[in-house]
């Protein structure tokens, strides 16, 4: 049987899928380290290098000991859903188990939410998480249009008029707060405006909130759940909240129980649910409020120190630098140091920093060529500070090489 | 925003999804038990009631202790793939890691394999696993055609001429051995014939082999992998092999590395992979050959005793009964005891047996109305024997009621 015949039968939603640019860079870094013995600072990662809290690990082990190793209930174990209901009640959000679907991380939450509206039009803010355009939307065959986040009067935000205009041609609106890659935490007024505009336009909101625990300077995470919009799907993840990216667990919430029921059936069809002992561990993570709050305080503090170390280090060459409000990324404008003759600006930036033993993710896959994302999720405090020094060194070198014709623009000015 | 607008935007691949008939029956049983205090024998289940082997549970716990809680590698951890390669080498099958994709159980293996060929035509044998027509094919939008398995000269098999004829109008062939719901174990000659016919027709084989460890009377499981067909995808599951349906883990194998690479990307897009500690546990399950063989011997012995208890019990009313060769199901022809006036034969059978405190799955969802599937996966030896007595009692009662006009036909004669 000639191979080309088979190849022709592959569905385009599969053949258009990329592998994550971040994964590709990580593999390049691994190869480079193995070949040269150099130690490269992994600012490309989106994976916390913290050990998961003991009480969460204990709960997983206890579940295994108790032989909680049989099929989970469709859409989530009753105990998991109860824990989620109780947790959101803490912040005044009333839910019922029928609103909740336990899923394989934020990833499956987004994939299923967008696949439910296969082939429809999605509006989002740019820059955005690269997995959307590399995987999620090719898989769900959705068209993607954006509204830019831009700095005005020292604040990163969007133009409400543009949002409202573009919502007219959209079926779905993708929101992400705290925001990857800018670190912006949308405030209540912005979210309310977004919610009202989406309702008016008859647009379903998909709100991606995996960094809800990681907000700085005493800031509060505002969830899209707050606005009581029936046609909103909010996706939460255990990954970043408890440093368990490898548990592949999270959940989607919709007040529209028909949406929740369809997500449940699709999850059953795809994987028959999230591993039972892992659901138990996630329920325990939520249920033990004292231990959770202690852990989240530690998590915030640890990440805020890293954020501040980067800020201090980078200030020398980025005088107007704005600190991220949440998540664990800086998104830096490097357009000013790229020689005009450079054709592939992403490649130039990747190599410029790799030459100084620091790995970053160039901006094109976030929809912003000439920028870099610097993640402090996978580096200790000292390593983070050293990484800042290396970034500064690379930037100075690029400038000294006389490569840059324009003034250095490194501020988070989108 | 009017709700009907949203509803109209749901993709039909979601709105056509069913919930498993088996899940629905289990929930009915639970309600009935709670309301009446009766104890119903759960012959509807497809979930082993055995405790998972200690060495597998220990491996999962050790992985958690060792903080193996970060993102898995795309397509499977290197250690997981190595274990799979080594395991198949035991039976003379040579693989490379690039042939293997770690997935969320047989479920995701089938869902992704068929979704890769979205909208194409699938041929399979009937009866078949209900999830195919209830979930997998509606989700992948595949058309499904069947070749019946029929008893000839005391052997359950198919007509090769019919298979070859129908393969001309197919893109994919679904094979399942050991077979759910008949317990048939396809022999080497049958599988070779299937393989050759599929190659000749340019048809991709998807072979579903979750019961590979559960074969009786010293019989051997023959995998479709044996025939070296590049365009075959074989799906394996840890669920039934190690009594860990709640781990949601398994893997797909294809010698066509392009297929394996596309399944990897799609798995990444859907869920970003199987939980890292669970992959470790599955690798350990395969790697410790001595403990694995001890466990599998126990598993086979336990299930064979149950199978034989049912056989002994049922022989009285099913004189020509054939023992299943593998898996853990009897598929019994009940057409002879259903009163001709009965409109919903499935409902009649479900209620007939529920009245005798035994739950079964009626045949319509397997593509064979008038049959029942009796699973001995979830019942101890004594309970299995008692279940057989209750089935006999129900059958006798139906006959005594003068309901049956024709002779009782309870043999596995498809």
Tab-separated table of N, CA, C and O in Angstrom, chain B residues 52-60 62 242 281 283-293 295-296:
chain	number	residue	atom	x	y	z
B	52	UNK	N	-5.060	-3.343	42.922
B	52	UNK	CA	-3.896	-3.276	42.035
B	52	UNK	C	-2.699	-3.919	42.727
B	52	UNK	O	-2.592	-3.881	43.953
B	53	UNK	N	-1.772	-4.510	41.963
B	53	UNK	CA	-0.604	-5.147	42.586
B	53	UNK	C	0.218	-4.139	43.396
B	53	UNK	O	0.411	-2.999	42.970
B	54	UNK	N	0.696	-4.589	44.551
B	54	UNK	CA	1.444	-3.702	45.458
B	54	UNK	C	2.653	-3.070	44.772
B	54	UNK	O	2.944	-1.898	44.993
B	55	UNK	N	3.342	-3.834	43.939
B	55	UNK	CA	4.582	-3.287	43.352
B	55	UNK	C	4.282	-2.126	42.403
B	55	UNK	O	5.104	-1.228	42.247
B	56	UNK	N	3.098	-2.138	41.810
B	56	UNK	CA	2.705	-1.037	40.913
B	56	UNK	C	2.311	0.189	41.747
B	56	UNK	O	2.708	1.328	41.458
B	57	UNK	N	1.536	-0.064	42.799
B	57	UNK	CA	1.158	1.033	43.695
B	57	UNK	C	2.400	1.657	44.338
B	57	UNK	O	2.517	2.891	44.444
B	58	UNK	N	3.329	0.797	44.760
B	58	UNK	CA	4.571	1.302	45.364
B	58	UNK	C	5.341	2.204	44.401
B	58	UNK	O	5.894	3.233	44.800
B	59	UNK	N	5.362	1.805	43.153
B	59	UNK	CA	6.105	2.600	42.158
B	59	UNK	C	5.479	3.985	41.992
B	59	UNK	O	6.194	4.987	41.864
B	60	UNK	N	4.152	4.039	42.016
B	60	UNK	CA	3.474	5.346	41.905
B	60	UNK	C	3.820	6.211	43.111
B	60	UNK	O	4.126	7.403	42.979
B	62	UNK	N	6.443	5.958	45.111
B	62	UNK	CA	7.860	6.325	45.068
B	62	UNK	C	8.086	7.501	44.122
B	62	UNK	O	8.890	8.383	44.396
B	242	UNK	N	-3.538	-4.378	35.021
B	242	UNK	CA	-3.058	-4.251	36.405
B	242	UNK	C	-4.154	-3.748	37.339
B	242	UNK	O	-3.857	-3.230	38.417
B	281	UNK	N	4.705	4.446	37.300
B	281	UNK	CA	4.083	3.223	37.828
B	281	UNK	C	3.868	2.209	36.704
B	281	UNK	O	4.104	1.001	36.890
B	283	UNK	N	5.593	2.014	33.914
B	283	UNK	CA	6.912	1.503	33.518
B	283	UNK	C	7.355	0.405	34.477
B	283	UNK	O	7.835	-0.656	34.058
B	284	UNK	N	7.149	0.638	35.771
B	284	UNK	CA	7.525	-0.364	36.775
B	284	UNK	C	6.709	-1.641	36.597
B	284	UNK	O	7.230	-2.755	36.754
B	285	UNK	N	5.430	-1.483	36.271
B	285	UNK	CA	4.557	-2.648	36.058
B	285	UNK	C	5.151	-3.545	34.983
B	285	UNK	O	5.144	-4.783	35.109
B	286	UNK	N	5.692	-2.948	33.942
B	286	UNK	CA	6.269	-3.725	32.837
B	286	UNK	C	7.673	-4.223	33.162
B	286	UNK	O	8.036	-5.353	32.815
B	287	UNK	N	8.473	-3.386	33.823
B	287	UNK	CA	9.897	-3.699	34.007
B	287	UNK	C	10.168	-4.865	34.947
B	287	UNK	O	11.116	-5.618	34.749
B	288	UNK	N	9.347	-4.996	35.986
B	288	UNK	CA	9.600	-6.061	36.962
B	288	UNK	C	8.935	-7.346	36.470
B	288	UNK	O	7.815	-7.682	36.832
B	289	UNK	N	9.662	-8.065	35.639
B	289	UNK	CA	9.065	-9.214	34.949
B	289	UNK	C	8.580	-10.298	35.910
B	289	UNK	O	7.504	-10.858	35.729
B	290	UNK	N	9.363	-10.549	36.949
B	290	UNK	CA	8.988	-11.616	37.890
B	290	UNK	C	7.665	-11.272	38.583
B	290	UNK	O	6.737	-12.088	38.614
B	291	UNK	N	7.585	-10.056	39.108
B	291	UNK	CA	6.355	-9.663	39.800
B	291	UNK	C	5.188	-9.563	38.813
B	291	UNK	O	4.054	-9.875	39.145
B	292	UNK	N	5.476	-9.106	37.604
B	292	UNK	CA	4.408	-8.995	36.609
B	292	UNK	C	3.847	-10.379	36.281
B	292	UNK	O	2.631	-10.568	36.246
B	293	UNK	N	4.744	-11.345	36.064
B	293	UNK	CA	4.268	-12.682	35.690
B	293	UNK	C	3.488	-13.333	36.829
B	293	UNK	O	2.493	-14.020	36.596
B	295	UNK	N	1.727	-11.665	39.059
B	295	UNK	CA	0.440	-10.972	39.080
B	295	UNK	C	-0.475	-11.468	37.953
B	295	UNK	O	-1.652	-11.753	38.172
B	296	UNK	N	0.064	-11.568	36.756
B	296	UNK	CA	-0.759	-11.966	35.608
B	296	UNK	C	-1.282	-13.397	35.806
B	296	UNK	O	-2.440	-13.690	35.480
